């Protein structure tokens, strides 16, 4: 069960983090402190979920594997938030860069050694 629950929790955490990193850019009419506060309101549940997932999943997964899952999901969700929330174009160069990051995560997830 951990093999399914932990990656799902980490992916949800990555979605929250990507939105916290970039979502505030959509509300530029608010000042820095409002953007910071809103970002932290999004990030706090993300952090709780991430810490719980990594503590729960350790042993089934290594720390490096869980970090790779978090980074990979973060990459995917940063792409989605930048494209669909911020309306930014997606270039071939970005696609190749994200693919390389995901490939690195796949290498790390490939085994326990």
PDB file of C-alpha atoms in Angstrom:
ATOM      1  CA  UNK A   1       0.000   0.000   0.000  1.00  0.00           C
ATOM      2  CA  UNK A   2       2.868   2.395   0.772  1.00  0.00           C
ATOM      3  CA  UNK A   3       4.095   1.945  -2.808  1.00  0.00           C
ATOM      4  CA  UNK A   4       0.936   3.738  -3.952  1.00  0.00           C
ATOM      5  CA  UNK A   5       0.039   6.077  -1.077  1.00  0.00           C
ATOM      6  CA  UNK A   6       3.466   7.690  -0.659  1.00  0.00           C
ATOM      7  CA  UNK A   7       3.974   8.681  -4.340  1.00  0.00           C
ATOM      8  CA  UNK A   8       0.412  10.053  -4.474  1.00  0.00           C
ATOM      9  CA  UNK A   9       0.972  12.111  -1.311  1.00  0.00           C
ATOM     10  CA  UNK A  10       4.293  13.381  -2.655  1.00  0.00           C
ATOM     11  CA  UNK A  11       2.675  14.292  -5.990  1.00  0.00           C
ATOM     12  CA  UNK A  12      -0.086  16.235  -4.216  1.00  0.00           C
ATOM     13  CA  UNK A  13       2.602  17.960  -2.180  1.00  0.00           C
ATOM     14  CA  UNK A  14       4.395  18.873  -5.423  1.00  0.00           C
ATOM     15  CA  UNK A  15       1.200  20.381  -6.815  1.00  0.00           C
ATOM     16  CA  UNK A  16       0.768  22.572  -3.735  1.00  0.00           C
ATOM     17  CA  UNK A  17       4.417  23.642  -3.882  1.00  0.00           C
ATOM     18  CA  UNK A  18       4.293  24.586  -7.567  1.00  0.00           C
ATOM     19  CA  UNK A  19       1.170  26.638  -6.964  1.00  0.00           C
ATOM     20  CA  UNK A  20       2.792  28.357  -3.971  1.00  0.00           C
ATOM     21  CA  UNK A  21       5.938  29.111  -5.990  1.00  0.00           C
ATOM     22  CA  UNK A  22       4.124  30.529  -9.008  1.00  0.00           C
ATOM     23  CA  UNK A  23       0.448  31.069  -8.218  1.00  0.00           C
ATOM     24  CA  UNK A  24       0.985  34.397  -6.471  1.00  0.00           C
ATOM     25  CA  UNK A  25       2.278  35.849  -9.763  1.00  0.00           C
ATOM     26  CA  UNK A  26      -1.306  35.914 -10.968  1.00  0.00           C
ATOM     27  CA  UNK A  27      -2.284  38.444  -8.313  1.00  0.00           C
ATOM     28  CA  UNK A  28       0.325  41.120  -9.009  1.00  0.00           C
ATOM     29  CA  UNK A  29      -2.007  43.901  -7.876  1.00  0.00           C
ATOM     30  CA  UNK A  30      -1.435  42.796  -4.263  1.00  0.00           C
ATOM     31  CA  UNK A  31       1.745  43.772  -2.486  1.00  0.00           C
ATOM     32  CA  UNK A  32       4.671  41.572  -1.576  1.00  0.00           C
ATOM     33  CA  UNK A  33       3.477  40.838   1.965  1.00  0.00           C
ATOM     34  CA  UNK A  34       0.038  39.690   0.809  1.00  0.00           C
ATOM     35  CA  UNK A  35       1.642  37.459  -1.827  1.00  0.00           C
ATOM     36  CA  UNK A  36       4.016  36.077   0.794  1.00  0.00           C
ATOM     37  CA  UNK A  37       1.177  35.379   3.223  1.00  0.00           C
ATOM     38  CA  UNK A  38      -0.935  33.664   0.574  1.00  0.00           C
ATOM     39  CA  UNK A  39       2.028  31.567  -0.543  1.00  0.00           C
ATOM     40  CA  UNK A  40       2.721  30.487   3.028  1.00  0.00           C
ATOM     41  CA  UNK A  41      -0.924  29.520   3.512  1.00  0.00           C
ATOM     42  CA  UNK A  42      -0.532  27.185   0.530  1.00  0.00           C
ATOM     43  CA  UNK A  43       2.916  25.943   1.545  1.00  0.00           C
ATOM     44  CA  UNK A  44       2.108  25.012   5.146  1.00  0.00           C
ATOM     45  CA  UNK A  45      -0.279  22.148   4.248  1.00  0.00           C
ATOM     46  CA  UNK A  46       2.193  21.119   1.525  1.00  0.00           C
ATOM     47  CA  UNK A  47       4.987  20.897   4.049  1.00  0.00           C
ATOM     48  CA  UNK A  48       2.876  18.896   6.512  1.00  0.00           C
ATOM     49  CA  UNK A  49       1.897  16.475   3.741  1.00  0.00           C
ATOM     50  CA  UNK A  50       5.483  16.155   2.507  1.00  0.00           C
ATOM     51  CA  UNK A  51       6.942  15.506   5.965  1.00  0.00           C
ATOM     52  CA  UNK A  52       4.221  12.939   6.710  1.00  0.00           C
ATOM     53  CA  UNK A  53       4.749  11.198   3.351  1.00  0.00           C
ATOM     54  CA  UNK A  54       8.523  11.006   3.724  1.00  0.00           C
ATOM     55  CA  UNK A  55       8.351   9.734   7.306  1.00  0.00           C
ATOM     56  CA  UNK A  56       5.674   7.191   6.369  1.00  0.00           C
ATOM     57  CA  UNK A  57       7.477   6.093   3.202  1.00  0.00           C
ATOM     58  CA  UNK A  58      11.005   5.819   4.568  1.00  0.00           C
ATOM     59  CA  UNK A  59      12.039   2.192   4.537  1.00  0.00           C
ATOM     60  CA  UNK A  60       9.809   1.381   1.598  1.00  0.00           C
ATOM     61  CA  UNK A  61      11.633   4.102  -0.334  1.00  0.00           C
ATOM     62  CA  UNK A  62      15.007   5.681   0.308  1.00  0.00           C
ATOM     63  CA  UNK A  63      15.315   9.358   1.109  1.00  0.00           C
ATOM     64  CA  UNK A  64      16.850   9.935  -2.324  1.00  0.00           C
ATOM     65  CA  UNK A  65      13.971   8.160  -4.036  1.00  0.00           C
ATOM     66  CA  UNK A  66      11.376  10.224  -2.208  1.00  0.00           C
ATOM     67  CA  UNK A  67      13.290  13.427  -2.982  1.00  0.00           C
ATOM     68  CA  UNK A  68      13.379  12.395  -6.648  1.00  0.00           C
ATOM     69  CA  UNK A  69       9.606  11.809  -6.575  1.00  0.00           C
ATOM     70  CA  UNK A  70       9.083  15.251  -5.085  1.00  0.00           C
ATOM     71  CA  UNK A  71      11.343  16.918  -7.641  1.00  0.00           C
ATOM     72  CA  UNK A  72       9.759  15.047 -10.550  1.00  0.00           C
ATOM     73  CA  UNK A  73       6.231  15.915  -9.466  1.00  0.00           C
ATOM     74  CA  UNK A  74       7.358  19.492  -8.845  1.00  0.00           C
ATOM     75  CA  UNK A  75       8.727  19.725 -12.389  1.00  0.00           C
ATOM     76  CA  UNK A  76       5.468  18.466 -13.864  1.00  0.00           C
ATOM     77  CA  UNK A  77       3.326  20.796 -11.761  1.00  0.00           C
ATOM     78  CA  UNK A  78       5.566  23.840 -12.382  1.00  0.00           C
ATOM     79  CA  UNK A  79       5.054  23.204 -16.086  1.00  0.00           C
ATOM     80  CA  UNK A  80       1.277  22.923 -15.635  1.00  0.00           C
ATOM     81  CA  UNK A  81       0.960  25.989 -13.387  1.00  0.00           C
ATOM     82  CA  UNK A  82       3.135  28.150 -15.624  1.00  0.00           C
ATOM     83  CA  UNK A  83       1.186  27.092 -18.707  1.00  0.00           C
ATOM     84  CA  UNK A  84      -2.394  26.960 -17.447  1.00  0.00           C
ATOM     85  CA  UNK A  85      -2.467  29.343 -14.481  1.00  0.00           C
ATOM     86  CA  UNK A  86      -0.039  31.976 -15.739  1.00  0.00           C
ATOM     87  CA  UNK A  87      -0.756  31.428 -19.445  1.00  0.00           C
ATOM     88  CA  UNK A  88       2.926  31.274 -20.353  1.00  0.00           C
ATOM     89  CA  UNK A  89       3.976  29.603 -23.599  1.00  0.00           C
ATOM     90  CA  UNK A  90       5.787  26.276 -23.480  1.00  0.00           C
ATOM     91  CA  UNK A  91       8.901  25.991 -25.626  1.00  0.00           C
ATOM     92  CA  UNK A  92      10.817  23.032 -26.990  1.00  0.00           C
ATOM     93  CA  UNK A  93      13.841  24.116 -24.962  1.00  0.00           C
ATOM     94  CA  UNK A  94      11.794  24.019 -21.745  1.00  0.00           C
ATOM     95  CA  UNK A  95      10.398  20.636 -22.725  1.00  0.00           C
ATOM     96  CA  UNK A  96      13.875  19.218 -23.226  1.00  0.00           C
ATOM     97  CA  UNK A  97      15.073  20.679 -19.926  1.00  0.00           C
ATOM     98  CA  UNK A  98      12.116  19.250 -18.025  1.00  0.00           C
ATOM     99  CA  UNK A  99      12.623  15.889 -19.771  1.00  0.00           C
ATOM    100  CA  UNK A 100      16.245  15.793 -18.581  1.00  0.00           C
ATOM    101  CA  UNK A 101      15.161  16.560 -15.015  1.00  0.00           C
ATOM    102  CA  UNK A 102      12.550  13.807 -15.171  1.00  0.00           C
ATOM    103  CA  UNK A 103      15.096  11.388 -16.645  1.00  0.00           C
ATOM    104  CA  UNK A 104      17.388  12.056 -13.674  1.00  0.00           C
ATOM    105  CA  UNK A 105      14.519  11.301 -11.313  1.00  0.00           C
ATOM    106  CA  UNK A 106      13.807   8.036 -13.128  1.00  0.00           C
ATOM    107  CA  UNK A 107      17.457   7.018 -12.721  1.00  0.00           C
ATOM    108  CA  UNK A 108      17.286   7.684  -8.977  1.00  0.00           C
ATOM    109  CA  UNK A 109      13.980   5.832  -8.599  1.00  0.00           C
ATOM    110  CA  UNK A 110      15.348   2.781 -10.420  1.00  0.00           C
ATOM    111  CA  UNK A 111      16.717   0.988  -7.385  1.00  0.00           C
ATOM    112  CA  UNK A 112      17.815   1.134  -3.768  1.00  0.00           C
ATOM    113  CA  UNK A 113      21.573   1.201  -4.457  1.00  0.00           C
TER     114      UNK A 113
END
